[in-house]
Tab-separated table of C-alpha atoms and ligand atoms in Angstrom:
chain	number	residue	atom	x	y	z
A	1	MET	CA	81.401	103.377	100.197
A	2	TYR	CA	85.005	102.307	100.747
A	3	LYS	CA	85.925	98.616	100.476
A	4	VAL	CA	88.173	97.187	103.182
A	5	ALA	CA	90.068	93.874	103.318
A	6	VAL	CA	91.082	92.598	106.755
A	7	LEU	CA	93.988	90.211	107.399
A	8	ILE	CA	93.942	88.085	110.561
A	9	SER	CA	95.877	85.289	112.290
A	10	GLY	CA	93.919	84.751	115.498
A	11	SER	CA	90.568	85.046	117.182
A	12	GLY	CA	89.511	88.041	115.107
A	13	SER	CA	88.288	90.320	117.897
A	14	ASN	CA	89.873	93.343	116.190
A	15	MET	CA	88.305	92.301	112.877
A	16	GLU	CA	84.932	92.114	114.641
A	17	SER	CA	85.409	95.660	115.977
A	18	LEU	CA	85.809	96.852	112.373
A	19	VAL	CA	82.650	95.104	111.188
A	20	ARG	CA	80.651	96.367	114.184
A	21	TYR	CA	81.885	99.939	113.725
A	22	SER	CA	80.797	99.897	110.070
A	23	ALA	CA	77.317	98.703	111.099
A	24	GLU	CA	77.078	101.454	113.743
A	25	HIS	CA	78.407	104.158	111.357
A	26	PRO	CA	76.809	103.186	108.044
A	27	GLY	CA	77.974	104.590	104.732
A	28	ILE	CA	81.709	104.951	105.418
A	29	TYR	CA	83.229	101.544	104.652
A	30	LYS	CA	82.379	97.874	104.337
A	31	VAL	CA	84.579	94.885	105.214
A	32	THR	CA	84.289	92.899	101.985
A	33	HIS	CA	86.975	90.251	102.576
A	34	VAL	CA	88.605	88.621	105.617
A	35	ILE	CA	91.773	86.638	104.872
A	36	SER	CA	93.835	84.590	107.325
A	37	ASP	CA	97.389	83.321	106.977
A	38	ARG	CA	96.633	80.157	109.020
A	39	GLU	CA	93.823	78.296	110.763
A	40	ALA	CA	92.175	80.996	112.830
A	41	GLY	CA	89.092	81.294	115.009
A	42	GLY	CA	88.429	84.625	113.361
A	43	LEU	CA	87.355	82.923	110.106
A	44	LYS	CA	84.233	81.481	111.740
A	45	ARG	CA	83.660	84.803	113.471
A	46	ALA	CA	83.793	86.562	110.075
A	47	GLU	CA	81.280	84.118	108.605
A	48	ASN	CA	78.967	84.657	111.586
A	49	LEU	CA	79.244	88.410	110.992
A	50	ARG	CA	78.209	87.763	107.372
A	51	VAL	CA	81.376	89.096	105.777
A	52	LYS	CA	80.960	88.513	102.036
A	53	ASN	CA	84.285	86.779	101.324
A	54	VAL	CA	86.274	84.755	103.857
A	55	THR	CA	89.511	83.016	102.800
A	56	GLN	CA	92.002	80.865	104.666
A	57	LEU	CA	95.546	80.807	103.272
A	58	ASN	CA	98.616	78.934	104.525
A	59	ARG	CA	101.644	81.098	105.294
A	60	LYS	CA	103.883	78.030	104.815
A	61	ASP	CA	102.965	77.683	101.113
A	62	ASN	CA	105.845	78.705	98.822
A	63	ASN	CA	103.628	81.087	96.878
A	64	PHE	CA	101.683	82.362	99.902
A	65	ASN	CA	102.346	86.072	99.329
A	66	GLU	CA	101.575	85.745	95.586
A	67	LYS	CA	98.196	84.210	96.443
A	68	LEU	CA	97.553	86.976	98.953
A	69	LEU	CA	98.412	89.647	96.377
A	70	ASP	CA	96.197	87.924	93.757
A	71	ILE	CA	93.233	87.990	96.155
A	72	LEU	CA	93.864	91.623	97.072
A	73	ASN	CA	94.199	92.561	93.385
A	74	SER	CA	90.894	90.921	92.508
A	75	GLU	CA	89.155	92.473	95.545
A	76	ASN	CA	90.838	95.847	94.890
A	77	PRO	CA	90.064	97.286	98.357
A	78	ASP	CA	90.554	100.951	99.213
A	79	ALA	CA	92.377	99.936	102.402
A	80	VAL	CA	93.903	96.801	103.910
A	81	VAL	CA	93.760	96.366	107.695
A	82	LEU	CA	96.071	94.073	109.662
A	83	ALA	CA	93.977	92.991	112.651
A	84	GLY	CA	96.104	90.702	114.809
A	85	TYR	CA	97.968	89.564	111.667
A	86	LEU	CA	101.286	87.886	112.441
A	87	SER	CA	102.985	87.525	109.035
A	88	VAL	CA	105.180	90.285	107.643
A	89	ILE	CA	103.709	92.078	104.607
A	90	PRO	CA	106.213	91.856	101.717
A	91	PRO	CA	107.418	95.012	99.915
A	92	GLU	CA	105.446	94.247	96.709
A	93	ILE	CA	102.146	94.334	98.629
A	94	ILE	CA	103.172	97.444	100.579
A	95	LYS	CA	104.006	99.177	97.266
A	96	ARG	CA	100.726	98.062	95.640
A	97	PHE	CA	98.735	99.603	98.528
A	98	GLU	CA	101.192	102.340	99.506
A	99	GLY	CA	99.921	104.326	102.513
A	100	ARG	CA	96.666	102.329	102.566
A	101	ILE	CA	97.650	99.439	104.858
A	102	ILE	CA	97.181	99.945	108.603
A	103	ASN	CA	97.980	97.828	111.661
A	104	ILE	CA	97.027	97.726	115.344
A	105	HIS	CA	99.869	97.302	117.833
A	106	PRO	CA	99.490	96.862	121.613
A	107	SER	CA	101.978	99.501	122.788
A	108	LEU	CA	102.638	103.209	122.548
A	109	LEU	CA	104.788	103.086	119.412
A	110	PRO	CA	107.663	103.727	118.858
A	111	LEU	CA	108.049	101.834	122.147
A	112	TYR	CA	108.158	98.019	121.963
A	113	GLY	CA	107.690	97.640	118.213
A	114	GLY	CA	109.602	95.828	115.469
A	115	MET	CA	110.264	92.237	114.422
A	116	GLY	CA	109.232	89.652	117.016
A	117	MET	CA	107.346	92.228	119.066
A	118	HIS	CA	103.845	90.842	119.117
A	119	GLY	CA	101.406	89.439	121.655
A	120	LEU	CA	102.744	88.911	125.161
A	121	ASN	CA	106.335	89.797	124.126
A	122	VAL	CA	105.228	93.418	123.869
A	123	HIS	CA	103.622	93.487	127.316
A	124	ARG	CA	106.586	91.672	128.888
A	125	ALA	CA	108.981	94.271	127.470
A	126	CYS	CA	106.798	97.065	128.793
A	127	LEU	CA	106.605	95.588	132.295
A	128	GLU	CA	110.363	94.929	132.351
A	129	SER	CA	111.017	98.570	131.494
A	130	GLY	CA	109.055	99.702	134.579
A	131	ASN	CA	106.882	102.162	132.601
A	132	ASP	CA	103.739	103.263	134.407
A	133	GLU	CA	101.738	103.504	131.193
A	134	SER	CA	101.262	101.603	127.983
A	135	GLY	CA	98.493	101.544	125.382
A	136	CYS	CA	97.927	100.809	121.726
A	137	SER	CA	98.702	102.397	118.388
A	138	CYS	CA	96.964	102.242	115.034
A	139	HIS	CA	99.566	103.088	112.391
A	140	ILE	CA	100.285	103.038	108.671
A	141	VAL	CA	102.321	100.016	107.544
A	142	THR	CA	105.666	100.692	105.865
A	143	GLU	CA	108.589	98.411	105.060
A	144	ASP	CA	110.128	99.250	108.450
A	145	VAL	CA	108.070	97.067	110.826
A	146	ASP	CA	105.972	99.205	113.260
A	147	LYS	CA	107.636	102.459	112.135
A	148	GLY	CA	104.884	104.056	109.967
A	149	GLU	CA	102.857	107.156	110.857
A	150	VAL	CA	100.691	106.735	113.962
A	151	LEU	CA	97.015	107.566	113.269
A	152	VAL	CA	95.417	106.931	116.694
A	153	GLN	CA	96.809	106.073	120.135
A	154	TYR	CA	95.129	105.278	123.432
A	155	ARG	CA	97.059	105.424	126.708
A	156	VAL	CA	96.427	102.895	129.477
A	157	GLY	CA	97.873	102.853	133.015
A	158	VAL	CA	100.190	100.056	134.179
A	159	GLU	CA	99.795	98.763	137.760
A	160	PRO	CA	102.728	97.368	139.778
A	161	SER	CA	100.875	94.055	140.145
A	162	ASP	CA	100.263	93.647	136.370
A	163	THR	CA	101.235	90.480	134.547
A	164	PRO	CA	101.641	90.475	130.730
A	165	GLU	CA	98.229	88.770	130.475
A	166	ILE	CA	96.497	91.346	132.685
A	167	LEU	CA	98.033	94.215	130.708
A	168	ARG	CA	97.036	92.573	127.406
A	169	ASP	CA	93.432	92.236	128.584
A	170	ARG	CA	93.320	95.860	129.767
A	171	ILE	CA	94.662	97.187	126.448
A	172	LEU	CA	92.594	95.026	124.058
A	173	PRO	CA	89.297	97.009	124.379
A	174	PHE	CA	91.253	100.145	123.443
A	175	GLU	CA	92.596	98.379	120.334
A	176	HIS	CA	88.973	97.771	119.385
A	177	ARG	CA	88.416	101.539	119.428
A	178	ALA	CA	91.721	102.654	117.921
A	179	LEU	CA	91.588	100.366	114.871
A	180	PRO	CA	88.262	101.516	113.318
A	181	GLU	CA	88.999	105.118	114.298
A	182	GLY	CA	92.396	104.911	112.596
A	183	LEU	CA	90.800	103.347	109.520
A	184	VAL	CA	88.205	106.117	109.243
A	185	LYS	CA	90.922	108.743	109.715
A	186	LEU	CA	92.881	107.197	106.824
A	187	LEU	CA	89.841	106.850	104.547
A	188	THR	CA	88.556	110.356	105.154
A	189	LYS	CA	91.911	112.039	104.485
A	190	LYS	CA	91.044	112.285	100.806
A	191	GLU	CA	94.574	112.422	99.484
A	192	ASN	CA	95.233	108.901	100.827
A	193	ILE	CA	92.722	106.961	98.748
B	201	GRF	C1	96.052	90.954	120.681
B	201	GRF	O1	97.148	90.336	121.279
B	201	GRF	C2	96.468	92.244	120.127
B	201	GRF	O2	97.353	92.927	120.932
B	201	GRF	C3	97.061	91.901	118.831
B	201	GRF	O3	96.246	90.862	118.364
B	201	GRF	C4	95.654	90.205	119.462
B	201	GRF	C5	94.159	90.176	119.300
B	201	GRF	O4	93.878	89.323	118.291
B	201	GRF	N1	97.156	93.044	117.999
B	201	GRF	P1	92.470	89.276	117.596
B	201	GRF	O5	92.167	90.609	117.008
B	201	GRF	O6	91.454	88.889	118.639
B	201	GRF	O7	92.665	88.182	116.568
């Protein structure tokens, strides 16, 4: 059974989708550690879901990324999943887990990705462009933010009356499908792990 570490910054709904998927599809992977970079509602959610290890870090600590790497080294997961994680992963962690870190992004990448493109900024950019569709992408994390190989995408229609909040809420349930599906795709491509 593959071991998975999940990094979060927020409410942890994407993290929950990973834990629920593993319960519904037993024997593929287990979320063994949830780590946040700040105070986050998702920590309590992880405890309620009985995740074995739950750790809160502080992204403002000088040695924050060293602590994160130490935890990941001691956990030694097969994959690391960014599930609504807002800090940038430094090159030393990307190299340590090369090709084994994935992220969920609320747009059809390569559209509306890159530094600063998170949360409502993404949906605002989409609406301003006048596109009649958006969606979400589960992709491999590389040093170029939001540029790694896309594993799974779901497309979602955009209505003329949409606000960024409405579009966010329409896309989120598709993130909850794309993220575990992308993870399983990564784990079951044997050459990756
Ligand atoms: C959503 O804005 C989503 O687009 C982004 O993270 C947020 C969900 O956070 N990827 P969470 O998974 O509930 O913490």
